[in-house]
Coordinates of C-alpha atoms and ligand atoms in Angstrom, one line a residue:
Chain A
X1 CA -17.5 2.0 -25.7
X2 CA -17.3 3.0 -21.9
X3 CA -14.7 5.5 -20.8
X4 CA -11.7 4.1 -19.0
X5 CA -12.1 6.5 -16.2
X6 CA -15.1 8.7 -15.2
X7 CA -15.0 10.6 -12.2
X8 CA -18.0 12.6 -10.9
X9 CA -18.2 15.3 -8.3
X10 CA -15.4 13.8 -6.4
X11 CA -14.7 15.3 -3.1
X12 CA -11.9 14.5 -0.5
X13 CA -11.7 15.9 3.1
X14 CA -8.8 14.5 5.0
X15 CA -9.2 13.6 8.6
X16 CA -7.7 16.8 9.9
X17 CA -10.5 18.7 7.9
X18 CA -8.5 19.7 4.8
X19 CA -10.4 19.7 1.7
X20 CA -8.0 18.2 -0.8
X21 CA -10.6 17.8 -3.6
X22 CA -13.4 20.1 -4.1
X23 CA -15.8 18.1 -6.2
X24 CA -13.8 17.3 -9.5
X25 CA -15.0 15.9 -12.7
X26 CA -12.9 14.0 -15.1
X27 CA -13.1 11.8 -17.9
X28 CA -10.5 9.7 -19.8
X29 CA -11.2 7.8 -22.8
X30 CA -10.0 4.3 -23.7
X31 CA -6.7 4.2 -25.5
X32 CA -6.0 7.7 -24.2
X33 CA -2.5 9.0 -22.9
X34 CA -3.6 11.3 -20.4
X35 CA -1.6 13.9 -18.0
X36 CA -2.9 15.1 -14.6
X37 CA -0.7 18.1 -14.1
X38 CA -0.6 20.4 -11.1
X39 CA 1.7 22.0 -8.5
X40 CA 2.7 20.2 -5.4
X41 CA -0.3 19.6 -3.2
X42 CA -2.8 20.3 -5.8
X43 CA -4.5 16.9 -5.2
X44 CA -3.2 14.6 -8.0
X45 CA -2.0 11.9 -5.7
X46 CA -5.2 12.2 -3.9
X47 CA -7.3 11.8 -7.1
X48 CA -5.2 8.7 -8.2
X49 CA -5.4 7.2 -4.6
X50 CA -9.1 7.2 -4.5
X51 CA -9.2 5.6 -8.0
X52 CA -6.7 2.8 -6.9
X53 CA -8.6 2.3 -3.6
X54 CA -5.7 3.6 -1.4
X55 CA -7.6 6.6 -0.2
X56 CA -11.1 6.7 1.1
X57 CA -13.3 9.3 -1.0
X58 CA -15.6 11.8 0.9
X59 CA -18.3 11.7 -1.8
X60 CA -18.6 11.4 -5.4
X61 CA -18.4 8.7 -8.2
X62 CA -15.5 6.8 -9.7
X63 CA -16.1 4.4 -12.5
X64 CA -13.4 2.5 -14.3
X65 CA -14.3 1.0 -17.8
X66 CA -17.9 1.4 -16.8
X67 CA -17.5 -0.4 -13.4
X68 CA -18.8 1.6 -10.4
X69 CA -16.0 1.6 -7.6
X70 CA -18.8 1.3 -4.8
X71 CA -20.7 -1.4 -6.5
X72 CA -17.9 -3.7 -7.5
X73 CA -14.5 -2.7 -6.0
X74 CA -12.8 -5.9 -7.0
X75 CA -14.1 -5.4 -10.6
X76 CA -12.5 -2.0 -10.8
X77 CA -9.3 -3.2 -9.4
X78 CA -8.9 -6.0 -11.8
X79 CA -8.9 -3.2 -14.6
X80 CA -6.4 -1.1 -13.0
X81 CA -2.7 -1.1 -12.7
X82 CA -1.3 1.1 -10.0
X83 CA 2.0 2.8 -9.8
X84 CA 2.1 5.1 -6.7
X85 CA 4.3 8.0 -6.1
X86 CA 6.1 6.6 -3.1
X87 CA 7.9 3.3 -3.2
X88 CA 6.0 0.7 -1.2
X89 CA 8.2 -2.3 -1.3
X90 CA 9.3 -4.6 1.4
X91 CA 12.8 -3.8 0.9
X92 CA 14.1 -7.2 1.8
X93 CA 12.1 -9.1 -0.7
X94 CA 13.6 -10.1 -4.1
X95 CA 12.4 -8.6 -7.4
X96 CA 11.1 -11.9 -8.8
X97 CA 9.4 -12.9 -5.5
X98 CA 7.5 -9.5 -5.3
X99 CA 6.1 -9.8 -8.7
X100 CA 5.1 -13.6 -8.4
X101 CA 3.5 -12.6 -5.2
X102 CA 1.6 -9.7 -6.9
X103 CA 0.5 -11.9 -9.8
X104 CA -0.9 -14.1 -7.0
X105 CA -3.1 -11.4 -5.6
X106 CA -4.5 -11.0 -9.1
X107 CA -5.3 -14.7 -9.1
X108 CA -2.8 -15.4 -11.9
X109 CA -1.4 -18.9 -12.5
X110 CA 2.1 -19.1 -11.9
X111 CA 3.0 -20.0 -15.7
X112 CA 1.3 -17.0 -17.1
X113 CA 2.8 -15.0 -14.3
X114 CA 6.5 -16.0 -14.9
X115 CA 6.0 -15.3 -18.9
X116 CA 4.7 -11.7 -18.0
X117 CA 7.3 -11.1 -15.4
X118 CA 10.1 -12.0 -17.7
X119 CA 8.6 -10.1 -20.6
X120 CA 8.2 -6.8 -18.7
X121 CA 11.5 -7.2 -16.6
X122 CA 13.2 -7.6 -19.9
X123 CA 11.5 -4.7 -21.5
X124 CA 12.3 -2.4 -18.7
X125 CA 15.8 -3.6 -18.4
X126 CA 15.6 -5.1 -15.0
X127 CA 15.9 -8.9 -16.0
X128 CA 19.4 -8.9 -14.7
X129 CA 18.1 -7.8 -11.2
X130 CA 15.4 -10.4 -10.8
X131 CA 17.3 -12.1 -7.9
X132 CA 18.4 -9.0 -6.0
X133 CA 16.6 -7.6 -3.0
X134 CA 14.7 -4.4 -3.5
X135 CA 17.1 -2.6 -1.2
X136 CA 19.9 -3.2 -3.6
X137 CA 18.1 -1.4 -6.6
X138 CA 18.7 2.2 -7.4
X139 CA 15.8 4.7 -7.2
X140 CA 15.3 4.6 -10.9
X141 CA 15.2 0.9 -10.9
X142 CA 12.7 0.8 -8.2
X143 CA 10.5 3.3 -10.2
X144 CA 10.7 0.7 -13.2
X145 CA 10.1 -2.3 -10.9
X146 CA 6.8 -0.4 -9.8
X147 CA 5.8 -0.3 -13.4
X148 CA 6.4 -3.9 -13.9
X149 CA 4.5 -4.7 -10.8
X150 CA 1.7 -2.6 -12.0
X151 CA 1.5 -4.2 -15.5
X152 CA 1.9 -7.8 -14.4
X153 CA -1.8 -8.6 -14.8
X154 CA -2.1 -6.6 -18.0
X155 CA -4.5 -4.0 -16.9
X156 CA -6.8 -1.8 -19.1
X157 CA -5.9 1.3 -17.4
X158 CA -2.5 2.1 -15.9
X159 CA -2.1 4.9 -13.4
X160 CA 1.3 6.4 -12.8
X161 CA 1.9 8.8 -10.1
X162 CA 5.2 10.5 -11.1
X163 CA 6.8 7.5 -12.7
X164 CA 9.9 9.3 -13.7
X165 CA 10.7 11.2 -10.5
X166 CA 14.5 11.0 -10.0
X167 CA 15.1 8.9 -13.1
X168 CA 18.0 9.9 -15.4
X169 CA 17.3 11.3 -18.8
X170 CA 18.5 8.4 -20.7
X171 CA 16.2 5.9 -18.8
X172 CA 13.5 8.4 -18.9
X173 CA 13.7 8.3 -22.5
X174 CA 13.6 4.5 -22.7
X175 CA 10.6 4.7 -20.3
X176 CA 8.8 7.0 -22.5
X177 CA 9.4 4.6 -25.4
X178 CA 8.1 1.7 -23.3
X179 CA 4.9 3.6 -22.2
X180 CA 4.1 4.8 -25.8
X181 CA 4.6 1.3 -26.8
X182 CA 2.0 -0.3 -24.3
X183 CA -0.3 2.6 -25.0
X184 CA -0.3 1.6 -28.7
X185 CA -0.9 -1.8 -27.8
X186 CA -4.2 -0.8 -26.0
X187 CA -3.4 0.2 -22.5
X188 CA -4.9 3.6 -21.4
X189 CA -2.5 5.5 -19.5
X190 CA -2.9 8.3 -16.8
X191 CA 0.2 9.9 -15.5
X192 CA 1.2 12.7 -13.4
X193 CA 4.6 14.5 -13.6
X194 CA 6.2 17.7 -12.8
X195 CA 8.2 17.4 -16.1
X196 CA 6.1 19.2 -18.6
X197 CA 8.2 18.1 -21.5
X198 CA 7.2 14.7 -20.6
X199 CA 3.4 15.5 -20.7
X200 CA 3.9 17.4 -24.0
X201 CA 5.6 14.6 -25.7
X202 CA 3.8 11.7 -24.5
X203 CA 0.2 12.8 -23.8
X204 CA -2.8 13.5 -26.1
X205 CA -5.2 15.1 -23.3
X206 CA -4.3 17.0 -20.1
X207 CA -6.0 18.3 -17.0
X208 CA -4.6 20.7 -14.8
X209 CA -5.5 20.6 -11.0
X210 CA -4.9 23.4 -8.6
X211 CA -5.9 23.6 -5.0
X212 CA -8.4 20.6 -5.4
X213 CA -10.0 21.9 -8.5
X214 CA -9.7 21.1 -12.2
X215 CA -8.8 24.4 -13.9
X216 CA -8.1 23.2 -17.4
X217 CA -9.0 20.2 -19.2
X218 CA -8.4 19.9 -23.0
X219 CA -6.0 18.5 -25.5
X220 CA -2.4 19.0 -25.5
X221 CA -2.7 20.5 -29.1
X222 CA -5.4 22.9 -28.3
X223 CA -3.6 24.0 -25.1
X224 CA -0.6 24.8 -27.2
X225 CA -2.5 26.6 -29.8
X226 CA -4.0 28.8 -26.8
X227 CA -0.3 30.1 -26.3
X228 CA -0.4 33.7 -27.4
X229 CA 3.3 34.3 -26.8
X230 CA 6.6 32.5 -26.4
X231 CA 9.6 33.5 -24.5
X232 CA 13.2 33.0 -26.0
X233 CA 16.7 33.5 -24.8
X234 CA 19.3 34.9 -27.1
X235 CA 23.2 34.8 -26.6
X236 CA 24.6 38.0 -28.1
X237 CA 27.7 39.8 -28.9
X238 CA 27.5 43.5 -28.7
X239 CA 26.1 46.2 -26.3
X240 CA 22.6 45.4 -25.1
X241 CA 22.4 49.0 -23.7
X242 CA 22.0 50.2 -27.3
X243 CA 18.8 48.5 -27.8
X244 CA 15.8 50.8 -27.3
X245 CA 14.2 50.2 -23.9
X246 CA 10.7 50.9 -25.1
X247 CA 10.6 47.8 -27.4
X248 CA 7.4 45.6 -27.2
X249 CA 9.3 42.3 -26.5
X250 CA 9.9 42.9 -22.9
X251 CA 13.7 42.3 -23.3
X252 CA 15.8 41.7 -20.2
X253 CA 19.5 41.2 -19.7
X254 CA 19.9 37.9 -17.7
X255 CA 22.6 37.2 -15.3
X256 CA 24.8 35.3 -17.6
X257 CA 24.7 38.0 -20.2
X258 CA 22.0 36.5 -22.5
X259 CA 18.9 38.2 -23.4
X260 CA 15.4 37.2 -22.6
X261 CA 12.5 38.4 -24.6
X262 CA 8.9 37.4 -25.5
X263 CA 7.1 37.3 -28.9
X264 CA 3.4 37.4 -29.2
X265 CA 1.4 35.3 -31.5
X266 CA 1.3 37.2 -35.0
X267 CA 4.6 38.9 -34.2
X268 CA 7.5 38.1 -36.3
X269 CA 10.9 37.1 -35.2
X270 CA 12.6 38.9 -38.1
X271 CA 11.4 42.2 -36.3
X272 CA 13.3 41.1 -33.3
X273 CA 16.4 40.4 -35.3
X274 CA 16.2 43.7 -37.0
X275 CA 16.0 45.4 -33.8
X276 CA 19.3 43.7 -32.7
X277 CA 20.8 44.5 -36.0
X278 CA 20.1 48.2 -35.7
X279 CA 21.8 48.2 -32.4
X280 CA 24.9 46.6 -34.0
X281 CA 24.2 43.3 -31.9
X282 CA 25.0 39.8 -33.3
X283 CA 22.6 37.0 -32.3
X284 CA 24.8 34.1 -31.6
X285 CA 22.3 31.4 -30.8
X286 CA 18.6 31.5 -29.8
X287 CA 16.5 29.0 -27.8
X288 CA 13.0 28.8 -26.3
X289 CA 13.2 29.9 -22.6
X290 CA 11.4 26.9 -21.3
X291 CA 9.4 24.2 -22.6
X292 CA 6.3 25.6 -24.2
X293 CA 3.8 23.6 -22.1
X294 CA 5.7 24.7 -18.9
X295 CA 5.2 28.3 -19.8
X296 CA 1.6 27.9 -20.2
X297 CA 1.3 25.8 -17.0
X298 CA 2.8 28.4 -14.9
X299 CA 0.4 31.1 -16.5
X300 CA -2.5 29.2 -15.8
X301 CA -1.7 28.2 -12.4
X302 CA -0.6 31.7 -11.5
X303 CA -4.0 33.1 -12.7
X304 CA -5.7 30.8 -10.3
X305 CA -4.1 32.2 -7.0
X306 CA -6.5 33.3 -4.5
X307 CA -6.9 37.0 -4.1
X308 CA -6.4 38.7 -0.6
X309 CA -10.1 38.9 0.0
X310 CA -10.3 35.1 -0.5
X311 CA -12.0 35.2 -3.8
X312 CA -10.3 33.4 -6.8
X313 CA -10.0 35.3 -9.9
X314 CA -10.4 32.9 -12.8
X315 CA -9.3 35.2 -15.5
X316 CA -8.1 33.1 -18.5
X317 CA -4.4 33.5 -18.8
X318 CA -4.5 32.5 -22.3
X319 CA -6.9 33.4 -25.0
X320 CA -10.0 31.1 -25.0
X321 CA -8.4 29.5 -22.0
X322 CA -10.7 26.7 -20.8
X323 CA -10.7 27.7 -17.1
Chain B
X1 CA -13.8 -18.3 -1.9
X2 CA -13.0 -20.6 -4.8
X3 CA -12.7 -17.7 -7.1
X4 CA -10.0 -16.1 -4.8
X5 CA -8.1 -19.4 -4.2
X6 CA -4.9 -18.3 -5.7
X7 CA -5.0 -14.8 -3.9
X8 CA -5.5 -16.7 -0.5
X9 CA -2.6 -19.1 -1.2
X10 CA -0.4 -16.2 -2.1
X11 CA -1.1 -14.3 1.1
X12 CA -1.2 -17.5 3.4
X13 CA 2.0 -18.8 1.7
X14 CA 3.9 -15.7 2.0
X15 CA 2.9 -15.6 5.8
X16 CA 3.9 -19.1 6.5
X17 CA 7.3 -18.8 4.5
X18 CA 7.9 -15.7 6.5
X19 CA 7.9 -17.3 9.8
X20 CA 9.6 -20.5 8.6
X21 CA 12.5 -18.5 7.3
X22 CA 13.2 -16.9 10.6
X23 CA 12.3 -20.1 12.6
X24 CA 15.1 -19.2 15.0
X25 CA 12.9 -16.3 16.1
X26 CA 9.5 -17.9 15.7
X27 CA 9.6 -21.5 16.4
X28 CA 12.4 -22.0 19.0
X29 CA 11.8 -19.3 21.6
X30 CA 8.4 -20.4 22.6
X31 CA 9.6 -24.1 22.9
X32 CA 12.5 -22.8 25.0
X33 CA 10.2 -21.0 27.4
X34 CA 8.0 -24.0 27.8
X35 CA 11.0 -26.3 28.4
X36 CA 11.9 -23.9 31.4
X37 CA 8.4 -24.1 32.8
X38 CA 8.5 -28.0 32.4
X39 CA 11.8 -28.1 34.3
X40 CA 11.1 -25.5 36.9
X41 CA 7.2 -25.9 37.5
X42 CA 6.8 -29.5 36.5
X43 CA 9.8 -31.1 37.6
X44 CA 11.3 -29.2 40.6
X45 CA 8.2 -27.5 42.1
X46 CA 5.7 -30.0 40.8
X47 CA 7.2 -32.8 42.8
X48 CA 6.5 -30.9 46.0
X49 CA 3.0 -30.0 44.9
X50 CA 2.1 -33.5 44.2
X51 CA -1.4 -33.8 42.6
X52 CA -3.6 -31.2 41.0
X53 CA -7.2 -31.9 39.7
X54 CA -6.4 -35.7 40.3
X55 CA -3.4 -35.8 38.1
X56 CA 0.4 -35.6 38.5
X57 CA 1.2 -31.7 38.7
X58 CA 3.4 -31.9 35.4
X59 CA 0.5 -33.6 33.6
X60 CA -1.8 -31.0 34.8
X61 CA 0.0 -28.0 33.5
X62 CA 1.1 -29.4 30.1
X63 CA -2.2 -28.8 28.3
X64 CA -2.4 -25.3 29.7
X65 CA 1.3 -24.6 28.7
X66 CA 0.4 -25.9 25.1
X67 CA -2.4 -23.5 24.8
X68 CA -0.5 -20.8 26.2
X69 CA 2.3 -21.2 23.4
X70 CA -0.5 -21.6 20.8
X71 CA -2.0 -18.4 21.9
X72 CA 1.1 -16.4 22.0
X73 CA 2.3 -17.6 18.8
X74 CA -0.8 -17.2 16.7
X75 CA -1.5 -13.7 18.1
X76 CA 2.2 -12.6 17.7
X77 CA 2.6 -13.9 14.2
X78 CA -0.4 -12.0 12.8
X79 CA 0.2 -8.9 14.7
X80 CA 3.8 -8.4 13.9
X81 CA 3.5 -9.5 10.3
X82 CA 0.5 -7.5 9.4
X83 CA 2.0 -4.5 11.3
X84 CA 5.2 -4.9 9.4
X85 CA 3.3 -4.8 6.0
X86 CA 1.5 -1.7 7.2
X87 CA 4.6 0.0 8.3
X88 CA 6.5 -0.7 5.0
X89 CA 3.4 0.1 3.0
X90 CA 3.8 -3.1 1.3
X91 CA 0.2 -3.8 2.3
X92 CA -0.8 -1.6 -0.5
X93 CA 0.2 -4.4 -2.9
X94 CA -2.7 -6.2 -1.6
X95 CA -5.0 -3.3 -1.3
X96 CA -4.9 -2.3 -5.0
X97 CA -5.3 -6.0 -6.0
X98 CA -8.9 -7.5 -6.4
X99 CA -8.7 -9.3 -3.0
X100 CA -11.9 -9.0 -1.0
X101 CA -11.3 -8.2 2.7
X102 CA -12.4 -11.6 3.9
X103 CA -9.6 -13.2 1.9
X104 CA -7.0 -10.8 3.3
X105 CA -8.1 -11.7 6.8
X106 CA -8.2 -15.3 6.1
X107 CA -4.8 -15.3 4.5
X108 CA -3.1 -13.7 7.5
X109 CA -5.1 -15.8 10.0
X110 CA -4.0 -19.0 8.1
X111 CA -0.3 -17.8 8.8
X112 CA -1.0 -17.3 12.5
X113 CA -2.9 -20.6 12.7
X114 CA -0.1 -22.4 11.1
X115 CA 2.5 -21.1 13.4
X116 CA 0.4 -21.6 16.4
X117 CA -0.3 -25.3 15.7
X118 CA 3.4 -25.9 14.7
X119 CA 4.5 -24.4 18.1
X120 CA 1.8 -26.3 19.8
X121 CA 3.0 -29.5 18.2
X122 CA 6.7 -28.8 19.1
X123 CA 5.7 -28.1 22.7
X124 CA 3.8 -31.4 22.9
X125 CA 6.6 -33.3 21.6
X126 CA 9.0 -31.8 24.0
X127 CA 6.4 -32.2 26.9
X128 CA 6.6 -36.0 26.2
X129 CA 10.1 -36.0 27.5
X130 CA 8.8 -34.9 30.9
X131 CA 5.6 -36.7 31.2
X132 CA 3.3 -39.1 29.4
X133 CA -0.5 -38.7 28.8
X134 CA -3.1 -40.4 26.7
X135 CA -5.5 -38.2 24.9
X136 CA -9.0 -38.4 26.1
X137 CA -11.0 -36.9 23.2
X138 CA -8.8 -36.0 20.2
X139 CA -11.9 -34.3 18.5
X140 CA -12.1 -31.8 21.3
X141 CA -8.4 -31.3 21.3
X142 CA -8.1 -30.6 17.7
X143 CA -11.2 -28.4 17.6
X144 CA -10.3 -26.4 20.7
X145 CA -6.7 -25.8 19.4
X146 CA -7.8 -24.9 16.2
X147 CA -10.5 -22.4 17.1
X148 CA -8.4 -20.9 19.9
X149 CA -5.6 -20.4 17.1
X150 CA -7.9 -18.8 14.8
X151 CA -9.6 -16.5 17.5
X152 CA -6.0 -15.2 18.8
X153 CA -4.9 -14.8 15.1
X154 CA -7.8 -12.5 14.3
X155 CA -7.1 -10.8 17.9
X156 CA -3.6 -10.1 16.5
X157 CA -4.9 -8.8 13.2
X158 CA -7.1 -6.4 15.0
X159 CA -4.1 -5.2 17.3
X160 CA -2.1 -4.6 14.1
X161 CA -4.8 -2.6 12.5
X162 CA -4.8 -0.3 15.3
X163 CA -1.2 -0.1 16.0
X164 CA 0.6 2.9 14.8
X165 CA 4.1 2.0 16.1
X166 CA 6.0 -1.2 16.9
X167 CA 5.4 -0.8 20.6
X168 CA 1.6 -0.9 20.2
X169 CA 2.0 -4.4 19.0
X170 CA 3.5 -5.6 22.4
X171 CA 0.9 -3.8 24.5
X172 CA -2.0 -6.2 24.3
X173 CA 0.1 -9.3 24.9
X174 CA 1.9 -7.8 27.8
X175 CA -1.1 -6.3 29.6
X176 CA -3.9 -8.4 28.6
X177 CA -2.9 -11.8 27.2
X178 CA -0.2 -12.7 29.6
X179 CA -2.1 -11.9 32.8
X180 CA -5.3 -13.5 31.5
X181 CA -3.4 -16.6 30.6
X182 CA -1.6 -16.8 33.9
X183 CA -4.9 -16.3 35.7
X184 CA -6.6 -18.6 33.4
X185 CA -6.0 -21.9 35.2
X186 CA -2.9 -23.0 33.4
X187 CA -1.0 -23.7 36.6
X188 CA -3.8 -24.5 39.0
X189 CA -7.3 -25.7 39.2
X190 CA -9.9 -22.8 40.2
X191 CA -11.1 -25.0 43.0
X192 CA -8.0 -23.9 44.9
X193 CA -9.6 -20.3 45.0
X194 CA -12.2 -18.9 47.4
X195 CA -15.8 -18.9 45.7
X196 CA -15.6 -15.2 44.9
X197 CA -12.3 -15.5 42.9
X198 CA -13.7 -18.6 41.3
X199 CA -16.6 -16.7 40.0
X200 CA -14.4 -13.8 38.8
X201 CA -12.1 -16.5 37.1
X202 CA -15.1 -17.7 35.2
X203 CA -15.3 -14.3 33.3
X204 CA -11.8 -15.0 31.9
X205 CA -12.3 -16.5 28.4
X206 CA -8.8 -18.1 28.5
X207 CA -9.9 -20.1 31.5
X208 CA -12.6 -21.7 29.5
X209 CA -10.3 -22.5 26.5
X210 CA -7.6 -23.8 28.7
X211 CA -10.0 -26.1 30.6
X212 CA -11.8 -27.3 27.3
X213 CA -8.4 -28.3 26.1
X214 CA -7.4 -30.0 29.3
X215 CA -10.6 -31.8 29.2
X216 CA -9.9 -33.1 25.7
X217 CA -6.5 -34.3 26.9
X218 CA -6.9 -35.4 30.5
X219 CA -10.8 -35.7 30.7
X220 CA -11.1 -33.2 33.6
X221 CA -12.2 -29.7 33.5
X222 CA -13.2 -26.9 35.9
X223 CA -15.9 -25.5 33.5
X224 CA -18.6 -26.9 31.3
X225 CA -16.9 -27.8 28.1
X226 CA -19.8 -27.0 25.8
X227 CA -20.1 -23.7 27.5
X228 CA -16.6 -23.3 26.6
X229 CA -17.1 -24.0 23.0
X230 CA -20.2 -21.5 23.1
X231 CA -17.8 -18.7 24.6
X232 CA -15.1 -19.3 21.8
X233 CA -17.9 -19.1 19.2
X234 CA -19.1 -15.8 20.7
X235 CA -15.7 -14.3 20.8
X236 CA -14.9 -15.4 17.4
X237 CA -18.0 -13.9 16.0
X238 CA -17.3 -10.7 17.7
X239 CA -13.7 -10.5 16.7
X240 CA -14.2 -11.5 13.1
X241 CA -16.9 -8.7 12.9
X242 CA -14.7 -6.2 14.3
X243 CA -11.7 -7.0 12.0
X244 CA -13.9 -7.0 9.0
X245 CA -15.3 -3.7 10.1
X246 CA -11.9 -2.2 10.5
X247 CA -10.9 -3.5 7.0
X248 CA -14.0 -2.0 5.4
X249 CA -13.2 1.4 6.9
X250 CA -9.5 0.9 6.1
X251 CA -8.6 1.7 9.6
X252 CA -4.9 2.7 9.5
X253 CA -4.6 1.6 6.0
X254 CA -6.5 4.1 4.0
X255 CA -6.5 7.9 4.8
Ligands
ATP1 N1 -2.9 11.8 4.6 C1 -3.3 13.1 4.5 N2 -3.8 13.8 5.5 C2 -4.0 15.0 5.4 N3 -3.7 15.7 4.4 C3 -3.2 15.1 3.3 C4 -2.9 13.8 3.2 N4 -2.4 13.6 2.0 C5 -2.5 14.6 1.4 N5 -2.8 15.6 2.1 C6 -3.0 17.0 1.6 O1 -3.9 17.1 0.4 C7 -3.3 18.0 -0.6 C8 -3.2 17.2 -1.7 O2 -2.1 16.3 -1.7 P1 -1.7 15.4 -2.8 O3 -0.6 14.4 -2.4 O4 -2.9 14.8 -3.6 O5 -0.9 16.4 -3.7 P2 -0.3 16.3 -5.2 O6 -0.9 17.0 -6.2 O7 0.1 14.7 -5.4 O8 1.2 16.9 -4.9 P3 2.7 16.4 -5.3 O9 2.9 16.9 -6.6 O10 3.5 17.1 -4.2 O11 2.7 15.0 -5.2 C9 -2.1 18.6 0.2 O12 -2.4 19.9 0.7 C10 -1.8 17.5 1.2 O13 -1.1 18.3 2.2
MG2 MG1 1.5 13.5 -5.5

């Protein structure tokens, strides 16, 4: 079976001369739940914009479900559902009208359109809002409405550019459950997000893009296996000054009085507890400093910073890093 | 086109509903303006003028004024609506969907043509309160009005593609369309002009459309009617190609 998305040597130079994509390659298999991660301005939206025909590419190839974007642009669009990063509604239109209209652009008969609209509005808890103008919806509701709009024609590949930005945690959880469900039902999903917890819990495969280049492309599992250390935060009772400063765990006192430390792969947390115990310190609670993926992400992106002489040192931040 | 019938209906239907919903701004003002023209030029001043081109002055200016309202309404509808879609980015709803460029253009043009023709009809009905005329050649009347409405709808579309702010939408109507219309033989027969200015006037495409239309209504024209049709065809070809080229490049739509 053909891949859901195949990007070959994709370049984008914006009108001002800025090179936002420097010839990227990316493959997303059918049925995948794929995360495209990267810091602000990395080129995520540019990439997804080109796939969804909202941005002109400078060169390169894009194929969706085996269809070449240059040969059959309409064919590609039929396969795609697009949820952009920025709201792009006419604020004075009503929810239901927008969706009927969108279904019309996809050539859907009204009856089928109405059924899908009701199904997805109910699933994303917007059915009560169907007769409201968009301007009366909250930000989180607009995000969900964009998802309904992108799904109305039942696409093969759903592209979500920061679908959960500004959405409260409860709704975010229910959106995750919804996305997992449609993914199980066969829709391939690509999303960008700055919440790495989201990528970790939803996605199977990940690409990290930085300054217009893909610097990592692997499975979430493998990426996490590559982690050679984890950071923890411990709340303690006792005098931190009594812990020997030359310990191998890079212990630091944080502003709130808790202790931050790192444990390398193969190290044993018991050793850390012993160290505390010897200093007469009680460990009251312990938690990971950040989400694991977040820690990796920061490492990988930091290792990709340009050096003063302009060269980029691509030293793998993590053992076996696919950089 | 058949394959995209629903998409076309979606765009055209939305365009038509838009101007019908705000009929107080889209249908009434052009009719009001024309009533003023009828009262002031037709009735008050026209009585002093007497005849023009062999007709009562009022009857002479009616066809030109109908054309003028069709041109302004068709152009204004597409330019402001398409620019509004672009400005709010809701145009992206169409751009991500499998709608070929010619269907997008046709959908918006259908909106402009419908408004142009509705305003034209309203003005015609109102004009009957001031004068009466028989229609000399209905086929010419209908085809000229339809082609003109299409032509200026496409013109409004191009204007909106280039426009980056709302002011840009008013620029062309103010500095090009209005002068060309006033100098396009709406109010006078160019026989009144010295030969040099007659020749210059012949370069004005709107003069040809107005006269072709007047020929259809009254049976008199300052220009050759078939040449006028040829001119409309040439302009239509140029403008449609221009609009299609802009859409293909995504001018002002895709960065
Ligand atoms: N229309 C444009 N014209 C010129 N430069 C642009 C344009 N759009 C984006 N860029 C530039 O291209 C680069 C990539 O932008 P892009 O929007 O793809 O980033 P992103 O990865 O989506 O970031 P974010 O996480 O902030 O959404 C940025 O440096 C941005 O300034
Ligand atoms: Mg972005």
